[in-house]
Coordinates of C-alpha atoms and ligand atoms in Angstrom, one line a residue:
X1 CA 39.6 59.4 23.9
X2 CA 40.7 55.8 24.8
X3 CA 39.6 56.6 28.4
X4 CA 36.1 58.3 27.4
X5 CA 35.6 54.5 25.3
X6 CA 36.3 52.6 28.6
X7 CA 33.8 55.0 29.9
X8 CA 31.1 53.8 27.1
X9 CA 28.5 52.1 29.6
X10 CA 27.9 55.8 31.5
X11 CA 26.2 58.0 29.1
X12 CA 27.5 61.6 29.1
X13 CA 24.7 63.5 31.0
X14 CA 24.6 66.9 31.9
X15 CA 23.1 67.4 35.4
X16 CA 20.1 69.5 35.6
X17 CA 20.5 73.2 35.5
X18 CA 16.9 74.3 36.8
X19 CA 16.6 78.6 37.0
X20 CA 14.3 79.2 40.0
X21 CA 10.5 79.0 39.7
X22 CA 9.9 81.2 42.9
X23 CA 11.8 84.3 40.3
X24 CA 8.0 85.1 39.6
X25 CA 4.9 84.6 41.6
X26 CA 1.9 84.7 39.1
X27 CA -1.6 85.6 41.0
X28 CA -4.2 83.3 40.9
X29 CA -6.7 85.3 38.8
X30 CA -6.0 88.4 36.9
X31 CA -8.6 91.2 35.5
X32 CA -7.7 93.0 32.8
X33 CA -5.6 96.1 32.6
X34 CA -7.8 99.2 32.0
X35 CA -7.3 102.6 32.6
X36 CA -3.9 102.4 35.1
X37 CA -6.2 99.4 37.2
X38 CA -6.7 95.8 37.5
X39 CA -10.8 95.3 36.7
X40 CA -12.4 91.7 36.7
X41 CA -14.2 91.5 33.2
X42 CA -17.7 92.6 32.4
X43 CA -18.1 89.5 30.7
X44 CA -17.5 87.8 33.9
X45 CA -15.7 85.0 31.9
X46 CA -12.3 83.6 32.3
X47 CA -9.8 81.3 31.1
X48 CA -6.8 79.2 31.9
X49 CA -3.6 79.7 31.0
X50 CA -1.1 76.9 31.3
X51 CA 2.4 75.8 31.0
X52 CA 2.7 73.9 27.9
X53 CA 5.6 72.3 29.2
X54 CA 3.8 70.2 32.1
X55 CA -0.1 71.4 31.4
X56 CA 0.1 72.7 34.8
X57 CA -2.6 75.5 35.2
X58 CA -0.3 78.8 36.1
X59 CA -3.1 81.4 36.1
X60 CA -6.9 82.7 35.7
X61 CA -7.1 85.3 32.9
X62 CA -10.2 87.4 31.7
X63 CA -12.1 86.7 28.5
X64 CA -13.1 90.1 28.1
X65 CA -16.1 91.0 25.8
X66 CA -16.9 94.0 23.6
X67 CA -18.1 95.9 26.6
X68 CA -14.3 95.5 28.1
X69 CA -12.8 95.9 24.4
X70 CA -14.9 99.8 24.9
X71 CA -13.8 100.0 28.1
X72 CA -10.6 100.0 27.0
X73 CA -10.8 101.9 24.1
X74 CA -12.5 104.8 26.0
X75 CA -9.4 104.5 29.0
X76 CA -6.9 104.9 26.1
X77 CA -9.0 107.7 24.3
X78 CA -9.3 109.4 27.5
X79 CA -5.5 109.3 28.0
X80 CA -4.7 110.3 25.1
X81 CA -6.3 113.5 24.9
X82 CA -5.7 114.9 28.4
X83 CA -2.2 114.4 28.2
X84 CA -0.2 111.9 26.8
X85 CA -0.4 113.2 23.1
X86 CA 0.2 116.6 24.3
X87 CA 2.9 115.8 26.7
X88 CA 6.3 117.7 26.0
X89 CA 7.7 114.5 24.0
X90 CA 11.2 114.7 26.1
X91 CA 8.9 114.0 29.3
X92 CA 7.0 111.3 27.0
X93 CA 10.7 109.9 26.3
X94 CA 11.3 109.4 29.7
X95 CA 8.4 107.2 30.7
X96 CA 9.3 105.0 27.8
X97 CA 13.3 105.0 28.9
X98 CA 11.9 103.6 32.7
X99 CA 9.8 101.0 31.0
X100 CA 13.2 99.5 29.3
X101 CA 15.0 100.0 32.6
X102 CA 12.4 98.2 34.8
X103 CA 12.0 95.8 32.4
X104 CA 16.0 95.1 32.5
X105 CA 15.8 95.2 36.2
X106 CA 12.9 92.5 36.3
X107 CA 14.4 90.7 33.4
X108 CA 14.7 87.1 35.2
X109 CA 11.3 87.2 36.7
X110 CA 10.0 88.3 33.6
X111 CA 12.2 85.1 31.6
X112 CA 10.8 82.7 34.0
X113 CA 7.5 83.7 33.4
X114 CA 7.8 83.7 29.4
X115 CA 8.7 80.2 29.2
X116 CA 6.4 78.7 31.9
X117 CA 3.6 80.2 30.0
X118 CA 4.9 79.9 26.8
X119 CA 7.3 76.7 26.8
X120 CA 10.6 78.9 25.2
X121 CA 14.0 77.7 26.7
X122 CA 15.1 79.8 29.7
X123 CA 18.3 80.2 27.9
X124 CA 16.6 82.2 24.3
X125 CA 13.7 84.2 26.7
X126 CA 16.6 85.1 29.2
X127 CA 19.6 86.0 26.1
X128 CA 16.8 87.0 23.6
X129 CA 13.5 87.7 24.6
X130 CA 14.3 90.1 27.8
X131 CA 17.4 91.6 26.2
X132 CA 15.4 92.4 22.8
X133 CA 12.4 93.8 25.0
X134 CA 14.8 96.4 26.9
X135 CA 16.1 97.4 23.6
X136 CA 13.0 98.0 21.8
X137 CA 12.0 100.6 24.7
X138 CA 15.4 102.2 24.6
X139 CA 15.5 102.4 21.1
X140 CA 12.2 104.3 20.8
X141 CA 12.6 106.3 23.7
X142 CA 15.3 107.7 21.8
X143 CA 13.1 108.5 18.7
X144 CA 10.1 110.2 20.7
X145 CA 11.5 113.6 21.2
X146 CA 13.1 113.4 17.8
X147 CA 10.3 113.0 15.5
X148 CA 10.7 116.6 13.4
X149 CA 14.4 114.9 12.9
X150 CA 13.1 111.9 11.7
X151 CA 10.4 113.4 9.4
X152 CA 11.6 116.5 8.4
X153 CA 9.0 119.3 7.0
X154 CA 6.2 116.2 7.2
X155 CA 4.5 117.3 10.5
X156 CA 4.4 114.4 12.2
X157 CA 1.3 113.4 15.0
X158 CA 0.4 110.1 16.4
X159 CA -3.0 108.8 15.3
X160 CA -5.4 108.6 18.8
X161 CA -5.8 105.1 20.0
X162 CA -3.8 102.4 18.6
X163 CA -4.8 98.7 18.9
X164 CA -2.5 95.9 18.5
X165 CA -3.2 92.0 18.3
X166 CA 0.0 89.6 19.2
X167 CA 0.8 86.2 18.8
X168 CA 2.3 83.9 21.4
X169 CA 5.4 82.6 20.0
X170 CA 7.5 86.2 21.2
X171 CA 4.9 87.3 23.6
X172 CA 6.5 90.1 25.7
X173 CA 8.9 90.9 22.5
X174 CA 6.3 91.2 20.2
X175 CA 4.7 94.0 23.0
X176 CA 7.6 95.5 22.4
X177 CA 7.8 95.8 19.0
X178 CA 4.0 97.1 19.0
X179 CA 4.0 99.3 22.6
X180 CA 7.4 101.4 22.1
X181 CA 7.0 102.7 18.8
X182 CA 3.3 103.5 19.2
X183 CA 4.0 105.3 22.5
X184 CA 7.3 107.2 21.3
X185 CA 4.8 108.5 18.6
X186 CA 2.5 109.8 21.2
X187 CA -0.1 106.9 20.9
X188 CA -2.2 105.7 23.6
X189 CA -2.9 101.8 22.8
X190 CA -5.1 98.7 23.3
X191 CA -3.4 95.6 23.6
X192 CA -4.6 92.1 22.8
X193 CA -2.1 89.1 24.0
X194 CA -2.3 85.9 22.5
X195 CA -4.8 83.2 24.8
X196 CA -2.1 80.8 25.3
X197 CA 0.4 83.7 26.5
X198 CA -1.2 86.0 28.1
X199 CA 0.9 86.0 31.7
X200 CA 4.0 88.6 30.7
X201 CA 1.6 91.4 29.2
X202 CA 0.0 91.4 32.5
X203 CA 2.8 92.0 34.3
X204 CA 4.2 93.9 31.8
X205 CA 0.6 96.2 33.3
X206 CA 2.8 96.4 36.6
X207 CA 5.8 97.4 34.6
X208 CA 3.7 100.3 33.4
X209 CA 2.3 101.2 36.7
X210 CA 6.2 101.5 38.1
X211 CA 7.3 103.2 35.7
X212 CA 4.6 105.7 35.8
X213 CA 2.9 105.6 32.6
X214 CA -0.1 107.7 33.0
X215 CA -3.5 105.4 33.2
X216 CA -4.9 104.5 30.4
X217 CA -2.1 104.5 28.1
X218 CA -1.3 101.3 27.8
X219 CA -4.5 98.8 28.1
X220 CA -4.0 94.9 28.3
X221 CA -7.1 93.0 27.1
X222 CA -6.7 89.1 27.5
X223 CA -8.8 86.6 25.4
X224 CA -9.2 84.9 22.2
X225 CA -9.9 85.7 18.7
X226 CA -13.1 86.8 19.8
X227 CA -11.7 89.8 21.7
X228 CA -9.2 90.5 19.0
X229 CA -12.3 90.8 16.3
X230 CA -14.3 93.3 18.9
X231 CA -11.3 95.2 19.1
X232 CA -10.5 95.7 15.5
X233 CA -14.3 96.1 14.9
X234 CA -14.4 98.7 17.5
X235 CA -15.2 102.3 16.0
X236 CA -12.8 104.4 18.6
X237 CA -9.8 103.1 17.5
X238 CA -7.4 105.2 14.6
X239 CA -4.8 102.2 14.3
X240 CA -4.8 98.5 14.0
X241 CA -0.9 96.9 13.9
X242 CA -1.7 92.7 14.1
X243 CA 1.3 89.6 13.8
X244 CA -0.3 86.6 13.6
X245 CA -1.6 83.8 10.8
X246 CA -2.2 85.4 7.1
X247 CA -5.6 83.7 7.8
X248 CA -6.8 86.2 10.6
X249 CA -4.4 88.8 9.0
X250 CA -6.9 88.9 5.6
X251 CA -9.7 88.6 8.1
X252 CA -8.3 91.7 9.6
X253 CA -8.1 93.7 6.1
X254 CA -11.4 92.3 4.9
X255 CA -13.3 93.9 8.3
X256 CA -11.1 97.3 8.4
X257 CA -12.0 97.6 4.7
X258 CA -13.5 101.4 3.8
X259 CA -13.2 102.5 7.3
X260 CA -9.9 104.3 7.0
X261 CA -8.2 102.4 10.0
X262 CA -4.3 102.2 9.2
X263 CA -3.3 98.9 9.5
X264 CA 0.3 96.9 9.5
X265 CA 0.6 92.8 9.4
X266 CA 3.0 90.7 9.8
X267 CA 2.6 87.4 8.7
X268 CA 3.8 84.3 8.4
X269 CA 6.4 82.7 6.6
X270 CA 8.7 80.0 4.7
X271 CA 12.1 81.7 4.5
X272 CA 14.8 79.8 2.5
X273 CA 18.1 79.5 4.1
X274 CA 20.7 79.3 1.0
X275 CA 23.8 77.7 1.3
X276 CA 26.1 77.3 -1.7
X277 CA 29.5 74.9 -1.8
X278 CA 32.0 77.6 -0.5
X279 CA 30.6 79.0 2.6
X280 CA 32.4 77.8 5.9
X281 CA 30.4 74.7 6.6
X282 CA 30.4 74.3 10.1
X283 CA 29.6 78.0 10.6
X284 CA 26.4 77.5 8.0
X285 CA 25.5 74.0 10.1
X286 CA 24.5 76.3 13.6
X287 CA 22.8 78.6 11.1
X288 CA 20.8 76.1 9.9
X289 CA 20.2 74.7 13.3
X290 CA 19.5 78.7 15.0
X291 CA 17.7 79.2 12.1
X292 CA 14.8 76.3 12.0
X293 CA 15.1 75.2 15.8
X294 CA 15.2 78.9 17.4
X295 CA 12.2 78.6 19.9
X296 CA 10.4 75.5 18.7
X297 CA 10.5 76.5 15.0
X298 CA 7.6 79.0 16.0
X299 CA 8.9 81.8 14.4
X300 CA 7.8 83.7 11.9
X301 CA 11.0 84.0 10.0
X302 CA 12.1 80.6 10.6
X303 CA 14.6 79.1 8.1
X304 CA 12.0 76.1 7.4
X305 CA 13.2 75.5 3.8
X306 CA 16.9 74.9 3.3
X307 CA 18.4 75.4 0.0
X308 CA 21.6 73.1 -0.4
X309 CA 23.9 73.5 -3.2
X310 CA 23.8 70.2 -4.9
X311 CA 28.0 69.2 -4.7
X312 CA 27.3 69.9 -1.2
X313 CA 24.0 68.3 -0.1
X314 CA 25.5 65.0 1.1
X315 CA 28.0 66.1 3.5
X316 CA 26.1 69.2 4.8
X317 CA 22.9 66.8 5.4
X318 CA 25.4 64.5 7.7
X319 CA 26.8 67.6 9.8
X320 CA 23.0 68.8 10.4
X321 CA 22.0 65.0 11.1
X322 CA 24.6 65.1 13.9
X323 CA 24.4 68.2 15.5
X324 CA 21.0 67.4 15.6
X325 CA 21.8 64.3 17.9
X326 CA 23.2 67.0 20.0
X327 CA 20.2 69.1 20.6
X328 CA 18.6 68.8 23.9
X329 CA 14.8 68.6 23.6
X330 CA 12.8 68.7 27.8
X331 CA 11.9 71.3 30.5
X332 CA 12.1 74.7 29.4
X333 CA 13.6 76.0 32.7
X334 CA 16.3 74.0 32.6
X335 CA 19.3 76.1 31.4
X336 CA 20.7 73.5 29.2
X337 CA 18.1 73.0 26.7
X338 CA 17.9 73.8 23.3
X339 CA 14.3 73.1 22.5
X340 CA 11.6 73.8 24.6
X341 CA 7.8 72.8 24.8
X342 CA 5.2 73.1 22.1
X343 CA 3.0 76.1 22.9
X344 CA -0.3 74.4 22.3
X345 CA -2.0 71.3 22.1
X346 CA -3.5 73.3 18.7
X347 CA 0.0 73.9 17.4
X348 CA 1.1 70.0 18.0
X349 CA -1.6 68.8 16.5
X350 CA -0.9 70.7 13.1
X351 CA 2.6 70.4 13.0
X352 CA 1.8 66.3 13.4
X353 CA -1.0 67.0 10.6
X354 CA 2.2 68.7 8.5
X355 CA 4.6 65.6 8.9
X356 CA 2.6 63.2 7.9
X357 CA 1.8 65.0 4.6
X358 CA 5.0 65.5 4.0
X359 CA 5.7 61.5 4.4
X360 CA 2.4 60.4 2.4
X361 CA 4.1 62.5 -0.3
X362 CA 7.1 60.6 -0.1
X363 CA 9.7 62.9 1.7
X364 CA 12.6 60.9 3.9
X365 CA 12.0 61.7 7.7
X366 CA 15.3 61.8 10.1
X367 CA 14.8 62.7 13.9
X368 CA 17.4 62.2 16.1
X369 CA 16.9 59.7 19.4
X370 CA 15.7 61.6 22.0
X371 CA 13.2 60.9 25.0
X372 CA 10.3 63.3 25.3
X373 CA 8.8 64.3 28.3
X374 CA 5.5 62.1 29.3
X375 CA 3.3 65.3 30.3
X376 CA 3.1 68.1 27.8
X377 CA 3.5 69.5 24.2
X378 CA 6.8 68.0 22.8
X379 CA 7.9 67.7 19.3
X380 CA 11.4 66.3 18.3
X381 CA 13.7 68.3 15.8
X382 CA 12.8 66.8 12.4
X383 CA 14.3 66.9 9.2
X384 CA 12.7 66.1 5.7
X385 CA 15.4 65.4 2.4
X386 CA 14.2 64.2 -0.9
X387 CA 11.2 67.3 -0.5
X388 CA 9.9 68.7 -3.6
X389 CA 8.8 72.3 -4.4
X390 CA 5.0 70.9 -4.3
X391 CA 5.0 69.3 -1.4
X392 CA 2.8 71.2 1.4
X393 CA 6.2 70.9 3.7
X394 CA 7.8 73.0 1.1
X395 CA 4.8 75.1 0.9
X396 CA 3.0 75.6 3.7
X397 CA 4.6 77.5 7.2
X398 CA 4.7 74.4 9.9
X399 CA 5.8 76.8 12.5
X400 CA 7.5 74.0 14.7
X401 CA 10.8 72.0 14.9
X402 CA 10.4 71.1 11.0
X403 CA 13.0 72.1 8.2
X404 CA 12.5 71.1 4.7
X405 CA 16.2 70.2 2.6
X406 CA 16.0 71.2 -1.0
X407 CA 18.8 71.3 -3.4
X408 CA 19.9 73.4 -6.6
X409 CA 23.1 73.6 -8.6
X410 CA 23.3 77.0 -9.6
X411 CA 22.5 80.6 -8.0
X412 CA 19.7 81.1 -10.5
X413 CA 17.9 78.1 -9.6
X414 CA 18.4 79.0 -5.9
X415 CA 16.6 82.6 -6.5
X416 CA 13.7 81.0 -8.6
X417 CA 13.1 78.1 -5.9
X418 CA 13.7 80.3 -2.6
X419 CA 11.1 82.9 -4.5
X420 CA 9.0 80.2 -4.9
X421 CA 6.3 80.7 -2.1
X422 CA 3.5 82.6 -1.5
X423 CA 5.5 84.4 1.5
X424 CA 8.2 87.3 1.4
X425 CA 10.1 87.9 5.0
X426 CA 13.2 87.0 4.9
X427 CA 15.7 84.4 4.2
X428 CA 19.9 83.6 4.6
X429 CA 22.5 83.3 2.4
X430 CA 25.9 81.2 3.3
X431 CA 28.9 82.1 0.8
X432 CA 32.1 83.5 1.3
X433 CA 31.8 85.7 -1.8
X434 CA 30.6 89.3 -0.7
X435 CA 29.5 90.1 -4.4
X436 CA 27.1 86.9 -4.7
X437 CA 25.7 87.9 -1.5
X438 CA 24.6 91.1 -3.0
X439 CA 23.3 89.9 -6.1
X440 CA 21.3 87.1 -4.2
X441 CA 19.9 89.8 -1.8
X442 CA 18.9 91.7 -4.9
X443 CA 16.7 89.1 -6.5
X444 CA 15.5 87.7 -3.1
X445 CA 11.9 88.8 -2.5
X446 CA 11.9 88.8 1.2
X447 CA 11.6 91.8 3.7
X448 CA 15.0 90.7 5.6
X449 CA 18.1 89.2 3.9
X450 CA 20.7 87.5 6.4
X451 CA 24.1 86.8 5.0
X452 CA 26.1 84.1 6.9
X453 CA 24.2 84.5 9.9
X454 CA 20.3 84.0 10.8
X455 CA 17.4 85.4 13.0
X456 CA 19.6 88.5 14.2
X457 CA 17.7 91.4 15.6
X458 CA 18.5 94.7 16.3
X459 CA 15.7 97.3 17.0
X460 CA 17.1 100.0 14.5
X461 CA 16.7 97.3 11.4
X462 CA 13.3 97.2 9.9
X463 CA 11.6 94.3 9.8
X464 CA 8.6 92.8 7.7
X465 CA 6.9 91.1 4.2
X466 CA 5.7 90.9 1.0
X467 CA 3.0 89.4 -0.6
X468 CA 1.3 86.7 2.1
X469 CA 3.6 87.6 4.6
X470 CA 2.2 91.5 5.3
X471 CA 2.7 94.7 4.8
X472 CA 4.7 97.4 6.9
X473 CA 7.8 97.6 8.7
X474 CA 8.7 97.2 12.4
X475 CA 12.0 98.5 14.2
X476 CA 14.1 101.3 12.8
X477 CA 12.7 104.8 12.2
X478 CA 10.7 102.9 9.7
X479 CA 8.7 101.6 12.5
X480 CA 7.4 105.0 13.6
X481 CA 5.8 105.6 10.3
X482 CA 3.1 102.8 11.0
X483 CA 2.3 105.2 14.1
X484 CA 2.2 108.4 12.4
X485 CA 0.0 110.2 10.5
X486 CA 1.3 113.2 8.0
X487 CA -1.5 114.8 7.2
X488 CA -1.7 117.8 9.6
X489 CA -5.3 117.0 10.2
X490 CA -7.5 114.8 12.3
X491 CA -8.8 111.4 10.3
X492 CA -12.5 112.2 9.6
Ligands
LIG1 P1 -3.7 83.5 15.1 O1 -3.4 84.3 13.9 O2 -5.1 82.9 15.2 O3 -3.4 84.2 16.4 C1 -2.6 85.4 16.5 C2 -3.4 86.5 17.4 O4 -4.6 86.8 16.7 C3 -3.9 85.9 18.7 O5 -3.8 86.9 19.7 C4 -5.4 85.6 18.5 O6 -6.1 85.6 19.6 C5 -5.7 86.7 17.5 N1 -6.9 86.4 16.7 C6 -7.4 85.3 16.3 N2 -8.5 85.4 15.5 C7 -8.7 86.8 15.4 C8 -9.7 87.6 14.7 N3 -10.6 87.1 14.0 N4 -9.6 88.9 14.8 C9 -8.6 89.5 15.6 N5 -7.7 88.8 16.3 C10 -7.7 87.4 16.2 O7 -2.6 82.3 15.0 P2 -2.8 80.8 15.6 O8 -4.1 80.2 15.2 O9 -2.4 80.8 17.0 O10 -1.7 80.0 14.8 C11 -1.9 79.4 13.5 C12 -0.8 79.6 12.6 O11 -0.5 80.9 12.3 C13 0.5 79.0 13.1 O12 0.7 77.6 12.9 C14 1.5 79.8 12.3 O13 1.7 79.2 11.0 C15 0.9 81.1 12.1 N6 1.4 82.1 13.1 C16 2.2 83.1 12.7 C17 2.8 84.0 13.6 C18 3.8 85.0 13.1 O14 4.5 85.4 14.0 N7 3.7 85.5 11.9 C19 2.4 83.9 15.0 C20 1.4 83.0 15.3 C21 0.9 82.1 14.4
LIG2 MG1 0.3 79.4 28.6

């Protein structure tokens, strides 16, 4: 130690740790991905996408229009019927089991290109992103010639054309999580990438192309909300699966209304992470930090309210408040950092528009020292104490570097404060007693419990809401229902 103190003037820096740029060379325009081809827009529109990180332009995508949105539609129709749906579904298995190996295979072009675009830390889209991804198509290949198995005496068929609307916070993983199921169920689909992350799903076209996926079963349509509506308005499709804001999600329900369309959302969220007095402390400190500063705090399941127990609070608050000095905040390449770039000017702006309600309603703000980055989208990990349950911060999803400290005394007053909220997908609990987690997990109304541990995936666990935060699960053999229709009949 007494050497490290002599040492005091140089500060402890870790030298850069850059992955390679030149892992993925993006084109400088791409068309949209219809019908096993690249085709420039009808529209003849396009947009820009760029890396949050540096507002460096990376690409030209298409803005298609309705007449592209039926374009595709028709390619994935088309596909559907001569072939894919009727396919022997062991041969059907088999494309899906080459996308998951090409995708492992490509795994650190494909990283780099998710957090340019996106602004995610090389280290979660290389460990988690990529790595989920793979899974999800391995998983579900598994399932496709298995469907009698997992639906016994129900008859199972796919629906026909199934369109799906991501966001950009898990672009490639979110594909996943839509594309394998929907395709291990015989499905052919249309799928709209978020504007500000459009780059992987386009190469994720090329992934499809080598791993022979007949034409026109999986479409990539780039552009805004715009293009989302004329898809979901579109009258070919049999199938609408969204993730996104509850605010386009009700849009969604309110246009699909009456036309029979089978739709699954999943929304947002404000998930409490409960800790009471005798969990392992330490061990509930990086599950507090995994679970509000995982990519940015843009996730949907984000432990952004964090329920202390009160004997607690005070020395759980100075843990966080130090590993949070620890957290590296800067370039999103750079193997070393823990929080990335912001992934839009839009999303900045509103988590700044969050903060400062939550400190003109008298909350105590604590962010660690750390220099941001001149060019960019950069918000430091923040942390609010002295939040009540009214306060928007406590209400309202912030889906950014922001977590919310509440306190309680007893396990009653936990359940009535983490139920507390218009949302229902998950939340943690941090106890050594096995029987209080179960009794918590009983009462919890949220779609995913975590006990001592946060934000764990695994493609056979089901995942999704209640009440504002959707309806539907994904993952599991739960997840093929949403792509399955029981009925022995065609939809009329
Ligand atoms: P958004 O819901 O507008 O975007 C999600 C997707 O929906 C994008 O692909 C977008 O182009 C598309 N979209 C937008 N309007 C549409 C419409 N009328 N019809 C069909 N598709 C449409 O989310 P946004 O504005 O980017 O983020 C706003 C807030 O939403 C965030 O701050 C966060 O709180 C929440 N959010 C939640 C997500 C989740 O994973 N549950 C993901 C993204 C955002
Ligand atoms: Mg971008």
């Amino acid at each position: 130690m007494g050497e490290i103190d002599r040492l005091g003037a140089a500060p402890w820096e870790y030298a850069p740790a850059p992955e390679s740029r030149e892992l993925v060379r993006f084109r400088e325009r791409y068309g949209l991905a219809i019908g096993g081809e690249m085709v420039d827009p009808r529209s003849g529109t396009w947009f820009t996408s760029v890396s949050p990180a540096t507002e460096e332009p990376l690409a030209e995508v298409a803005q298609a229009g309705p007449e592209d949105v039926d374009a595709a539609v028709g390619a994935a129709r088309e596909a559907f019927e001569d072939g894919w749906s009727t396919m022997r579904s062991a041969e059907r298995a088999k494309v899906i089991f080459r996308i998951a190996r090409i995708l492992q295979e490509r795994s650190r072009e494909l990283a780099v290109a998710e957090s340019l675009d996106g602004g995610k830390p090389i280290k979660e889209s290389r460990d988690v992103d990529l790595p989920l991804a793979a899974a999800h198509f391995f998983y579900y290949a598994g399932w496709a010639d298995k469907l009698e198995y997992a639906f016994p005496n129900r008859r199972p068929a796919p629906h026909g054309v199934a369109a799906q609307i991501i966001p950009w916070n898990f672009p490639l993983l979110m594909l996943a999580w839509k594309v394998a199921p929907a395709l291990a169920c015989g499905n052919a689909v249309v799928l709209k990438p978020a504007e500000t992350t459009p780059l992987t799903a386009l190469l994720f076209a090329d992934v499809c192309r080598q791993a022979e996926v007949p034409p026109g079963v999986v479409n990539i349509v780039t552009g805004d909300g715009s293009t989302g509506a004329a898809l979901v308005d579109h009258a070919g499709i049999d199938k609408v699966a969204f993730t996104g804001s509850t605010e386009v999600g009700k849009e969604i329900q309110r246009r699909l209304a009456g036309r029979g369309v089978p739709l699954t959302l999943e929304l947002g969220g404000k998930a409490a992470n409960i800790v009471f007095d005798d969990c392992a402390l330490d061990q509930a400190v990086e599950g507090i930090v995994n679970g509000i500063w995982f990519n940015q705090g843009h996730v949907c399941c984000a432990g952004s309210r964090l329920l202390v127990q009160e004997s607690i609070a005070e020395q759980l608050i100075g843990k966080l408040k130090r590993r949070m000095g620890t957290l590296r905040v800067g370039d999103p390449l750079d193997k070393n950092t823990d929080i990335g770039a912001i992934n839009s000017r839009q999303q900045l702006e509103r988590i700044r528009e969050l903060v400062a309600s939550g400190q003109e309603e008298g909350a105590e703000i604590f962010q660690p020292a750390c220099a941001l980055p001149e060019r960019g989208f950069w918000y430091p990990p923040t942390v609010f104490t002295s939040v009540a349950q009214s306060y928007r911060i406590a209400q309202e999803e912030i889906f950014g570097p922001v977590l919310s400290v509440l306190t309680f005394r007893t396990p009653e007053e936990a359940v009535e404060k983490a139920n507390n909220t218009a949302y229902g997908l998950s939340a943690g609990v941090w106890t050594e007693k096995g029987s209080r987690i179960l009794w918590m997990a009983e009462r919890l109304k949220a779609g995913v419990v975590w006990a001592n541990t946060y934000n764990r995936f695994d493609p056979a666990s089901p995942f999704g809401g209640y009440k504002e935060s959707g309806f539907g699960r994904e993952g599991g053999r739960h997840g093929l229902e949403a792509y399955l229709r029981f009925d022995g009949g065609r939809r009329g």
